[in-house]
mmCIF file of C-alpha atoms and ligand atoms in Angstrom:
data_model
loop_
_atom_site.group_PDB
_atom_site.id
_atom_site.type_symbol
_atom_site.label_atom_id
_atom_site.label_comp_id
_atom_site.label_asym_id
_atom_site.label_seq_id
_atom_site.Cartn_x
_atom_site.Cartn_y
_atom_site.Cartn_z
ATOM 1 C CA MET A 1 7.063 -9.020 26.527
ATOM 2 C CA THR A 2 5.470 -10.879 23.656
ATOM 3 C CA ASP A 3 1.866 -12.026 23.471
ATOM 4 C CA LEU A 4 2.268 -15.783 23.171
ATOM 5 C CA LYS A 5 -1.323 -16.677 22.271
ATOM 6 C CA SER A 6 -1.294 -14.701 19.013
ATOM 7 C CA MET A 7 1.360 -17.071 17.659
ATOM 8 C CA THR A 8 0.537 -19.855 15.237
ATOM 9 C CA LEU A 9 1.535 -23.393 16.194
ATOM 10 C CA HIS A 10 4.460 -23.170 13.801
ATOM 11 C CA GLU A 11 5.698 -19.930 15.386
ATOM 12 C CA MET A 12 5.254 -21.366 18.866
ATOM 13 C CA ARG A 13 7.357 -24.401 18.000
ATOM 14 C CA GLN A 14 10.083 -22.100 16.736
ATOM 15 C CA ALA A 15 9.870 -19.920 19.839
ATOM 16 C CA LEU A 16 10.288 -22.939 22.104
ATOM 17 C CA GLN A 17 13.105 -24.336 20.031
ATOM 18 C CA ALA A 18 14.836 -20.974 20.356
ATOM 19 C CA LEU A 19 14.668 -21.546 24.109
ATOM 20 C CA GLY A 20 16.456 -24.859 23.614
ATOM 21 C CA GLN A 21 13.290 -26.944 23.947
ATOM 22 C CA PRO A 22 12.166 -29.912 21.838
ATOM 23 C CA ALA A 23 9.566 -29.078 19.155
ATOM 24 C CA PHE A 24 6.713 -30.956 20.878
ATOM 25 C CA ARG A 25 6.716 -28.352 23.660
ATOM 26 C CA GLY A 26 5.251 -25.891 21.165
ATOM 27 C CA LYS A 27 2.176 -28.020 20.741
ATOM 28 C CA GLN A 28 1.775 -28.509 24.488
ATOM 29 C CA VAL A 29 1.867 -24.774 25.133
ATOM 30 C CA PHE A 30 -0.457 -24.082 22.190
ATOM 31 C CA THR A 31 -3.049 -26.512 23.496
ATOM 32 C CA TRP A 32 -2.909 -25.111 27.025
ATOM 33 C CA LEU A 33 -3.358 -21.553 25.788
ATOM 34 C CA HIS A 34 -6.293 -22.470 23.585
ATOM 35 C CA ARG A 35 -7.931 -24.176 26.534
ATOM 36 C CA GLY A 36 -7.857 -20.854 28.342
ATOM 37 C CA VAL A 37 -5.178 -21.183 31.030
ATOM 38 C CA THR A 38 -4.290 -17.780 32.428
ATOM 39 C CA SER A 39 -0.873 -18.570 33.906
ATOM 40 C CA PHE A 40 2.141 -20.672 32.982
ATOM 41 C CA ASP A 41 1.861 -22.514 36.304
ATOM 42 C CA GLU A 42 -1.261 -24.223 35.025
ATOM 43 C CA MET A 43 0.801 -25.907 32.286
ATOM 44 C CA THR A 44 1.523 -28.823 34.569
ATOM 45 C CA ASP A 45 3.277 -31.044 32.053
ATOM 46 C CA LEU A 46 6.030 -28.477 31.478
ATOM 47 C CA PRO A 47 9.196 -28.494 33.576
ATOM 48 C CA ARG A 48 9.079 -25.830 36.275
ATOM 49 C CA SER A 49 12.174 -24.112 34.920
ATOM 50 C CA LEU A 50 10.577 -23.788 31.481
ATOM 51 C CA ARG A 51 7.449 -22.273 32.988
ATOM 52 C CA GLU A 52 9.633 -19.679 34.651
ATOM 53 C CA THR A 53 11.524 -18.888 31.457
ATOM 54 C CA LEU A 54 8.248 -18.491 29.583
ATOM 55 C CA ARG A 55 6.951 -16.137 32.254
ATOM 56 C CA GLU A 56 10.031 -13.962 31.792
ATOM 57 C CA HIS A 57 9.570 -13.680 28.033
ATOM 58 C CA TYR A 58 5.870 -13.902 27.357
ATOM 59 C CA THR A 59 2.462 -12.731 28.507
ATOM 60 C CA ILE A 60 -0.844 -14.577 28.367
ATOM 61 C CA THR A 61 -3.874 -12.431 27.523
ATOM 62 C CA ALA A 62 -7.057 -12.967 29.538
ATOM 63 C CA PRO A 63 -10.024 -10.591 29.450
ATOM 64 C CA LYS A 64 -12.112 -9.940 32.553
ATOM 65 C CA VAL A 65 -15.900 -9.996 32.587
ATOM 66 C CA ALA A 66 -16.802 -6.331 33.065
ATOM 67 C CA ARG A 67 -20.511 -7.022 32.604
ATOM 68 C CA LYS A 68 -22.660 -9.946 31.685
ATOM 69 C CA GLN A 69 -26.303 -9.843 30.663
ATOM 70 C CA VAL A 70 -28.469 -12.894 30.133
ATOM 71 C CA SER A 71 -31.673 -12.578 28.121
ATOM 72 C CA ARG A 72 -34.708 -13.921 29.928
ATOM 73 C CA ILE A 73 -36.417 -14.386 26.587
ATOM 74 C CA ASP A 74 -34.007 -16.681 24.749
ATOM 75 C CA GLY A 75 -30.897 -17.224 26.875
ATOM 76 C CA THR A 76 -28.691 -15.013 24.718
ATOM 77 C CA ILE A 77 -25.675 -13.902 26.755
ATOM 78 C CA LYS A 78 -23.886 -10.647 26.210
ATOM 79 C CA TYR A 79 -20.399 -10.105 27.612
ATOM 80 C CA LEU A 80 -18.636 -6.832 28.048
ATOM 81 C CA TRP A 81 -14.956 -7.780 28.400
ATOM 82 C CA GLU A 82 -12.261 -5.614 29.867
ATOM 83 C CA LEU A 83 -8.995 -6.071 27.991
ATOM 84 C CA GLY A 84 -5.476 -5.846 29.400
ATOM 85 C CA ASP A 85 -5.247 -2.107 28.709
ATOM 86 C CA GLY A 86 -8.661 -1.260 30.196
ATOM 87 C CA ASN A 87 -10.524 -1.011 26.874
ATOM 88 C CA CYS A 88 -13.854 -2.806 26.628
ATOM 89 C CA ILE A 89 -15.388 -4.880 23.836
ATOM 90 C CA GLU A 90 -18.534 -6.968 23.424
ATOM 91 C CA THR A 91 -19.195 -10.598 22.605
ATOM 92 C CA VAL A 92 -22.649 -12.146 22.206
ATOM 93 C CA LEU A 93 -23.455 -15.833 22.606
ATOM 94 C CA MET A 94 -26.586 -17.005 20.805
ATOM 95 C CA GLN A 95 -28.130 -20.424 21.170
ATOM 96 C CA TYR A 96 -29.479 -21.711 17.884
ATOM 97 C CA HIS A 97 -30.775 -25.151 16.950
ATOM 98 C CA HIS A 98 -27.698 -25.664 14.793
ATOM 99 C CA GLY A 99 -25.371 -24.884 17.686
ATOM 100 C CA ASN A 100 -24.057 -22.149 19.913
ATOM 101 C CA THR A 101 -22.772 -19.162 18.009
ATOM 102 C CA VAL A 102 -20.504 -16.386 19.267
ATOM 103 C CA CYS A 103 -20.545 -12.990 17.680
ATOM 104 C CA ILE A 104 -17.148 -11.427 18.269
ATOM 105 C CA SER A 105 -15.601 -7.976 17.932
ATOM 106 C CA SER A 106 -12.537 -7.261 15.791
ATOM 107 C CA GLN A 107 -11.663 -3.708 16.892
ATOM 108 C CA VAL A 108 -12.180 -1.419 19.869
ATOM 109 C CA GLY A 109 -14.724 0.871 18.203
ATOM 110 C CA CYS A 110 -14.904 1.354 14.442
ATOM 111 C CA ARG A 111 -13.955 4.052 11.952
ATOM 112 C CA MET A 112 -16.324 3.157 9.129
ATOM 113 C CA GLY A 113 -18.966 5.682 10.177
ATOM 114 C CA CYS A 114 -22.177 3.890 9.121
ATOM 115 C CA ALA A 115 -25.087 6.160 9.994
ATOM 116 C CA PHE A 116 -27.217 3.480 11.667
ATOM 117 C CA CYS A 117 -24.534 1.784 13.767
ATOM 118 C CA ALA A 118 -23.793 2.382 17.449
ATOM 119 C CA SER A 119 -20.287 0.861 17.284
ATOM 120 C CA THR A 120 -18.855 3.653 15.199
ATOM 121 C CA ILE A 121 -20.199 6.706 17.026
ATOM 122 C CA ALA A 122 -17.007 7.314 19.030
ATOM 123 C CA GLY A 123 -14.645 6.107 16.272
ATOM 124 C CA ARG A 124 -11.929 3.482 16.464
ATOM 125 C CA VAL A 125 -9.638 3.287 19.471
ATOM 126 C CA ARG A 126 -7.422 0.418 18.300
ATOM 127 C CA ASP A 127 -7.324 -2.926 16.523
ATOM 128 C CA LEU A 128 -7.704 -6.148 18.470
ATOM 129 C CA THR A 129 -4.917 -8.706 18.383
ATOM 130 C CA ALA A 130 -5.501 -12.252 17.188
ATOM 131 C CA ALA A 131 -5.306 -13.441 20.808
ATOM 132 C CA GLU A 132 -7.940 -10.921 21.902
ATOM 133 C CA MET A 133 -10.321 -12.267 19.258
ATOM 134 C CA LEU A 134 -9.531 -15.856 20.161
ATOM 135 C CA ASP A 135 -10.060 -15.039 23.853
ATOM 136 C CA GLN A 136 -13.629 -13.997 23.117
ATOM 137 C CA VAL A 137 -14.319 -17.520 21.890
ATOM 138 C CA ILE A 138 -12.321 -19.321 24.578
ATOM 139 C CA PHE A 139 -13.571 -17.365 27.573
ATOM 140 C CA THR A 140 -17.171 -17.154 26.419
ATOM 141 C CA GLN A 141 -17.153 -20.941 26.203
ATOM 142 C CA LEU A 142 -15.467 -21.316 29.598
ATOM 143 C CA ASP A 143 -17.667 -18.813 31.396
ATOM 144 C CA SER A 144 -20.968 -19.967 29.908
ATOM 145 C CA GLY A 145 -20.189 -23.683 29.952
ATOM 146 C CA LEU A 146 -21.757 -23.875 26.485
ATOM 147 C CA PRO A 147 -19.688 -25.521 23.744
ATOM 148 C CA ILE A 148 -19.239 -23.131 20.823
ATOM 149 C CA SER A 149 -19.556 -24.475 17.312
ATOM 150 C CA ASN A 150 -20.010 -21.344 15.212
ATOM 151 C CA ILE A 151 -18.397 -17.927 15.014
ATOM 152 C CA VAL A 152 -19.592 -14.760 13.363
ATOM 153 C CA LEU A 153 -17.301 -11.753 13.005
ATOM 154 C CA MET A 154 -20.160 -9.294 13.297
ATOM 155 C CA GLY A 155 -19.489 -7.546 16.575
ATOM 156 C CA ILE A 156 -17.781 -4.210 17.075
ATOM 157 C CA GLY A 157 -15.308 -3.227 14.346
ATOM 158 C CA GLU A 158 -14.665 -3.801 10.662
ATOM 159 C CA PRO A 159 -12.780 -7.112 10.311
ATOM 160 C CA LEU A 160 -11.239 -6.271 6.945
ATOM 161 C CA ASP A 161 -9.873 -3.020 8.412
ATOM 162 C CA ASN A 162 -7.795 -5.276 10.694
ATOM 163 C CA PHE A 163 -6.977 -7.852 8.049
ATOM 164 C CA ASP A 164 -3.722 -9.330 9.341
ATOM 165 C CA ALA A 165 -4.883 -9.931 12.900
ATOM 166 C CA VAL A 166 -8.261 -11.245 11.715
ATOM 167 C CA SER A 167 -6.762 -13.729 9.252
ATOM 168 C CA ARG A 168 -4.318 -14.844 11.927
ATOM 169 C CA PHE A 169 -7.211 -15.313 14.359
ATOM 170 C CA LEU A 170 -9.089 -17.409 11.787
ATOM 171 C CA GLU A 171 -6.053 -19.643 11.363
ATOM 172 C CA LEU A 172 -5.737 -20.013 15.131
ATOM 173 C CA VAL A 173 -9.370 -20.829 15.857
ATOM 174 C CA ASN A 174 -9.354 -23.283 12.961
ATOM 175 C CA ALA A 175 -6.345 -25.214 14.297
ATOM 176 C CA PRO A 176 -7.064 -28.880 15.150
ATOM 177 C CA GLU A 177 -4.759 -28.572 18.196
ATOM 178 C CA GLY A 178 -6.929 -25.698 19.492
ATOM 179 C CA MET A 179 -10.629 -24.844 19.152
ATOM 180 C CA ASN A 180 -10.805 -26.678 15.827
ATOM 181 C CA ILE A 181 -13.725 -24.658 14.474
ATOM 182 C CA GLY A 182 -14.130 -25.322 10.755
ATOM 183 C CA MET A 183 -14.120 -22.460 8.262
ATOM 184 C CA ARG A 184 -17.608 -23.444 7.155
ATOM 185 C CA HIS A 185 -18.771 -22.647 10.676
ATOM 186 C CA ILE A 186 -17.389 -19.123 10.506
ATOM 187 C CA SER A 187 -18.913 -15.985 8.956
ATOM 188 C CA LEU A 188 -17.112 -12.735 8.377
ATOM 189 C CA SER A 189 -19.116 -9.577 7.837
ATOM 190 C CA THR A 190 -17.737 -6.518 6.052
ATOM 191 C CA CYS A 191 -19.134 -3.092 5.224
ATOM 192 C CA GLY A 192 -17.546 -3.508 1.795
ATOM 193 C CA LEU A 193 -13.810 -2.820 1.912
ATOM 194 C CA VAL A 194 -13.072 -3.992 -1.617
ATOM 195 C CA PRO A 195 -9.287 -4.523 -1.272
ATOM 196 C CA GLY A 196 -9.952 -6.677 1.798
ATOM 197 C CA ILE A 197 -12.545 -8.767 -0.049
ATOM 198 C CA ARG A 198 -10.009 -9.336 -2.817
ATOM 199 C CA ARG A 199 -7.276 -10.308 -0.350
ATOM 200 C CA LEU A 200 -9.634 -12.672 1.408
ATOM 201 C CA SER A 201 -10.601 -14.364 -1.843
ATOM 202 C CA GLU A 202 -6.901 -15.054 -2.475
ATOM 203 C CA LEU A 203 -6.822 -17.131 0.709
ATOM 204 C CA GLY A 204 -9.558 -19.336 -0.755
ATOM 205 C CA TRP A 205 -11.040 -20.153 2.646
ATOM 206 C CA GLN A 206 -14.439 -21.796 2.921
ATOM 207 C CA LEU A 207 -15.868 -19.319 5.408
ATOM 208 C CA THR A 208 -19.067 -17.429 4.685
ATOM 209 C CA LEU A 209 -18.611 -13.858 3.562
ATOM 210 C CA SER A 210 -21.378 -11.467 4.558
ATOM 211 C CA VAL A 211 -21.498 -8.099 2.875
ATOM 212 C CA SER A 212 -23.409 -5.322 4.588
ATOM 213 C CA LEU A 213 -25.096 -3.909 1.526
ATOM 214 C CA HIS A 214 -27.962 -1.839 2.953
ATOM 215 C CA ALA A 215 -28.541 -0.078 -0.393
ATOM 216 C CA PRO A 216 -27.948 -1.088 -4.037
ATOM 217 C CA ASP A 217 -27.515 2.460 -5.376
ATOM 218 C CA ASP A 218 -24.625 4.810 -4.626
ATOM 219 C CA GLN A 219 -26.852 7.757 -3.894
ATOM 220 C CA THR A 220 -28.494 6.017 -0.955
ATOM 221 C CA ARG A 221 -25.534 3.904 0.076
ATOM 222 C CA SER A 222 -23.020 6.740 0.241
ATOM 223 C CA ARG A 223 -25.458 8.618 2.441
ATOM 224 C CA ILE A 224 -25.666 5.906 5.090
ATOM 225 C CA MET A 225 -22.276 4.192 4.560
ATOM 226 C CA PRO A 226 -19.254 6.468 3.975
ATOM 227 C CA VAL A 227 -17.243 3.457 2.715
ATOM 228 C CA ASP A 228 -19.353 3.664 -0.446
ATOM 229 C CA ARG A 229 -17.600 6.925 -1.387
ATOM 230 C CA ALA A 230 -14.318 5.008 -1.576
ATOM 231 C CA TYR A 231 -15.694 1.793 -3.120
ATOM 232 C CA GLY A 232 -18.967 2.233 -4.969
ATOM 233 C CA VAL A 233 -21.679 -0.360 -5.520
ATOM 234 C CA GLU A 234 -20.387 -1.317 -8.968
ATOM 235 C CA GLU A 235 -16.876 -2.012 -7.675
ATOM 236 C CA LEU A 236 -18.250 -3.830 -4.652
ATOM 237 C CA PHE A 237 -20.325 -6.199 -6.771
ATOM 238 C CA GLN A 238 -17.394 -6.831 -9.094
ATOM 239 C CA ALA A 239 -15.349 -7.915 -6.071
ATOM 240 C CA CYS A 240 -18.238 -10.089 -4.851
ATOM 241 C CA HIS A 241 -18.620 -11.807 -8.197
ATOM 242 C CA ALA A 242 -14.857 -12.421 -8.269
ATOM 243 C CA TYR A 243 -15.010 -13.750 -4.710
ATOM 244 C CA PHE A 244 -17.664 -16.258 -5.706
ATOM 245 C CA GLN A 245 -15.719 -17.294 -8.808
ATOM 246 C CA LYS A 246 -12.606 -17.901 -6.733
ATOM 247 C CA THR A 247 -14.071 -19.595 -3.643
ATOM 248 C CA GLY A 248 -17.319 -21.078 -4.942
ATOM 249 C CA ARG A 249 -18.991 -19.784 -1.785
ATOM 250 C CA ARG A 250 -22.333 -18.060 -1.825
ATOM 251 C CA ILE A 251 -22.221 -14.553 -0.352
ATOM 252 C CA SER A 252 -24.775 -13.331 2.131
ATOM 253 C CA PHE A 253 -25.909 -9.723 1.702
ATOM 254 C CA GLU A 254 -27.035 -8.017 4.882
ATOM 255 C CA TYR A 255 -29.789 -5.482 4.461
ATOM 256 C CA ALA A 256 -31.244 -3.536 7.393
ATOM 257 C CA LEU A 257 -34.488 -1.941 6.284
ATOM 258 C CA ILE A 258 -34.661 1.763 7.068
ATOM 259 C CA ASP A 259 -37.927 3.643 6.772
ATOM 260 C CA GLY A 260 -38.117 5.647 3.546
ATOM 261 C CA VAL A 261 -34.389 5.260 2.826
ATOM 262 C CA ASN A 262 -33.647 1.834 1.372
ATOM 263 C CA ASP A 263 -37.021 0.060 1.468
ATOM 264 C CA HIS A 264 -38.448 1.023 -1.954
ATOM 265 C CA ASP A 265 -39.492 -1.589 -4.494
ATOM 266 C CA TRP A 266 -37.112 -0.198 -7.112
ATOM 267 C CA GLN A 267 -34.255 -0.931 -4.713
ATOM 268 C CA ALA A 268 -35.368 -4.547 -4.370
ATOM 269 C CA ASP A 269 -35.447 -4.735 -8.185
ATOM 270 C CA LEU A 270 -31.947 -3.290 -8.376
ATOM 271 C CA ILE A 271 -30.571 -5.772 -5.826
ATOM 272 C CA ALA A 272 -31.938 -8.647 -7.907
ATOM 273 C CA LYS A 273 -30.270 -7.199 -10.996
ATOM 274 C CA LYS A 274 -26.896 -6.848 -9.280
ATOM 275 C CA LEU A 275 -27.040 -10.429 -8.033
ATOM 276 C CA LYS A 276 -27.446 -11.909 -11.515
ATOM 277 C CA GLY A 277 -24.795 -14.503 -12.241
ATOM 278 C CA MET A 278 -24.134 -15.453 -8.633
ATOM 279 C CA PRO A 279 -26.180 -17.429 -6.112
ATOM 280 C CA GLY A 280 -26.633 -14.541 -3.720
ATOM 281 C CA HIS A 281 -28.666 -14.575 -0.604
ATOM 282 C CA VAL A 282 -30.225 -11.525 1.046
ATOM 283 C CA ASN A 283 -30.604 -11.407 4.792
ATOM 284 C CA LEU A 284 -33.156 -8.776 5.743
ATOM 285 C CA ILE A 285 -32.622 -7.272 9.171
ATOM 286 C CA PRO A 286 -35.208 -5.280 11.056
ATOM 287 C CA LEU A 287 -33.252 -2.093 11.857
ATOM 288 C CA ASN A 288 -32.254 -1.873 15.473
ATOM 289 C CA ASP A 289 -33.369 1.441 16.798
ATOM 290 C CA VAL A 290 -30.229 3.247 17.972
ATOM 291 C CA VAL A 291 -31.246 6.181 20.173
ATOM 292 C CA GLU A 292 -28.506 8.444 18.774
ATOM 293 C CA SER A 293 -29.736 7.952 15.186
ATOM 294 C CA PRO A 294 -32.658 9.589 13.326
ATOM 295 C CA LEU A 295 -33.017 6.508 11.105
ATOM 296 C CA LYS A 296 -36.043 4.412 11.930
ATOM 297 C CA PRO A 297 -37.070 0.809 11.157
ATOM 298 C CA SER A 298 -39.038 0.244 7.935
ATOM 299 C CA LYS A 299 -42.625 -0.937 7.955
ATOM 300 C CA ARG A 300 -42.221 -2.590 4.536
ATOM 301 C CA LEU A 301 -40.247 -5.678 5.502
ATOM 302 C CA LEU A 302 -42.715 -8.221 4.159
ATOM 303 C CA ALA A 303 -43.425 -6.268 0.965
ATOM 304 C CA PHE A 304 -39.688 -5.861 0.316
ATOM 305 C CA GLN A 305 -39.099 -9.547 0.937
ATOM 306 C CA ARG A 306 -41.884 -10.496 -1.518
ATOM 307 C CA ARG A 307 -40.521 -8.156 -4.141
ATOM 308 C CA LEU A 308 -37.047 -9.708 -3.895
ATOM 309 C CA GLU A 309 -38.504 -13.193 -3.979
ATOM 310 C CA SER A 310 -40.524 -12.332 -7.080
ATOM 311 C CA HIS A 311 -37.150 -12.081 -8.847
ATOM 312 C CA GLY A 312 -36.073 -15.491 -7.568
ATOM 313 C CA VAL A 313 -33.726 -14.105 -4.898
ATOM 314 C CA THR A 314 -33.280 -16.217 -1.767
ATOM 315 C CA VAL A 315 -34.306 -14.142 1.234
ATOM 316 C CA THR A 316 -34.120 -14.764 4.957
ATOM 317 C CA VAL A 317 -35.265 -12.469 7.715
ATOM 318 C CA ARG A 318 -32.968 -12.231 10.693
ATOM 319 C CA ARG A 319 -34.563 -13.369 13.887
ATOM 320 C CA SER A 320 -33.834 -10.910 16.614
ATOM 321 C CA LEU A 321 -32.329 -12.383 19.792
ATOM 322 C CA GLY A 322 -31.589 -10.765 23.115
ATOM 323 C CA GLY A 323 -34.004 -7.869 22.596
ATOM 324 C CA ASP A 324 -34.079 -7.241 26.344
ATOM 325 C CA ILE A 325 -30.286 -6.934 26.803
ATOM 326 C CA ASP A 326 -29.020 -4.440 24.191
ATOM 327 C CA ALA A 327 -27.513 -7.448 22.450
ATOM 328 C CA SER A 328 -26.470 -5.723 19.278
ATOM 329 C CA CYS A 329 -24.130 -3.388 17.560
ATOM 330 C CA GLY A 330 -22.030 -1.765 20.262
ATOM 331 C CA GLN A 331 -24.941 -0.751 22.420
ATOM 332 C CA LEU A 332 -23.668 -2.208 25.677
ATOM 333 C CA ARG A 333 -20.203 -0.721 25.247
ATOM 334 C CA ARG A 334 -21.779 2.684 24.631
ATOM 335 C CA LYS A 335 -23.946 2.377 27.697
ATOM 336 C CA ALA A 336 -20.917 1.515 29.829
ATOM 337 C CA MET A 337 -18.966 4.423 28.311
ATOM 338 C CA GLU A 338 -21.781 6.856 29.060
ATOM 339 C CA GLU A 339 -22.062 5.654 32.621
ATOM 340 C CA ALA A 340 -18.316 6.028 33.061
ATOM 341 C CA GLU A 341 -18.499 9.606 31.805
ATOM 342 C CA ALA A 342 -21.441 10.545 34.035
HETATM 343 N N1 SAH H 401 -18.187 -3.973 10.213
HETATM 344 C C1 SAH H 401 -18.823 -5.184 9.795
HETATM 345 C C2 SAH H 401 -19.295 -6.056 10.934
HETATM 346 C C3 SAH H 401 -19.954 -5.411 12.121
HETATM 347 S S1 SAH H 401 -21.603 -4.832 11.991
HETATM 348 C C4 SAH H 401 -19.945 -4.871 8.841
HETATM 349 O O1 SAH H 401 -20.215 -3.695 8.619
HETATM 350 O O2 SAH H 401 -20.510 -5.784 8.276
HETATM 351 C C5 SAH H 401 -22.615 -6.275 11.889
HETATM 352 C C6 SAH H 401 -23.895 -6.044 11.095
HETATM 353 O O3 SAH H 401 -24.846 -5.258 11.836
HETATM 354 C C7 SAH H 401 -23.660 -5.288 9.797
HETATM 355 O O4 SAH H 401 -24.416 -5.874 8.765
HETATM 356 C C8 SAH H 401 -24.185 -3.907 10.149
HETATM 357 O O5 SAH H 401 -24.472 -3.176 9.009
HETATM 358 C C9 SAH H 401 -25.369 -4.252 11.010
HETATM 359 N N2 SAH H 401 -25.898 -3.157 11.826
HETATM 360 C C10 SAH H 401 -25.241 -2.144 12.408
HETATM 361 N N3 SAH H 401 -26.083 -1.332 13.069
HETATM 362 C C11 SAH H 401 -27.326 -1.846 12.895
HETATM 363 C C12 SAH H 401 -28.629 -1.456 13.334
HETATM 364 N N4 SAH H 401 -28.833 -0.369 14.067
HETATM 365 N N5 SAH H 401 -29.667 -2.242 12.975
HETATM 366 C C13 SAH H 401 -29.476 -3.357 12.212
HETATM 367 N N6 SAH H 401 -28.278 -3.771 11.782
HETATM 368 C C14 SAH H 401 -27.211 -3.016 12.103
#
């Protein structure tokens, strides 16, 4: 049985033509799926016999809400979804002035091993399919009743470690016949997989690339981010500069301040140096305290920000949402896993 929702409109047209159907049926089915129908019977403008044939050949993915937490502070909603095979992933819905933003997962777990991150503790179980990423957008919108205008690929997983499914998902969610979310309303965050950054730049899409930098020197970075041992800071910045040259899009560098590790003034100076020649932007994140980790939040956030700004670097500080609902970085999935083990 084939997962129908992961198909592009073009592929869906071909699939329906192969069943002896006119091409316009492809678009009908595509639109139904992207609206979140969970059975072929809901596709009421299709002949009954076609619905039956489709049911014989194809499946429709639909995650179930395993848990849902709503922040009393700011209305942030966190979903723990159960996928078709019983695996669970997280999606967070944040309400900003500029629109409702979903933060979606790209893998079940993660194999990048960053020292401060809860998503990677138990490793990667499997990649998500394009449909499973799209479902996070569709079903979060349906369940919450809040129209979604922005997407960030910053949930569980490393998107560039699942490149094909992620790029397919981006094409799907961008489709005018579906969710129609513009590339400029989408951010993709990577820990710094250089070949993936280069592949992405070839696509020339107008999405926002976020790079989780967290340290501008290999000594520190390789300690907290194993990916740095494969692709060092120098190589990473070369790829970032090339990305900017190719796409014209400003890159956002994520930087979670860790006490005594990456919060020294000389590191702020080094970041500024590395950014020369490109309109970079640094997003400082107060480190989320993960119980399993010995790394603690820095007390130098303001000083570090000032130091960066003294070099003319644009700095923002990430506002923390959903502080009362474990709304970050694989924490809810871990909690559910622990409870299941107990
Ligand atoms: N794998 C991708 C996307 C998922 S992580 C990436 O690495 O970018 C999303 C962001 O949260 C990344 O910038 C990541 O470094 C950051 N992050 C992970 N754990 C964190 C923590 N405990 N506190 C603050 N930020 C964290």
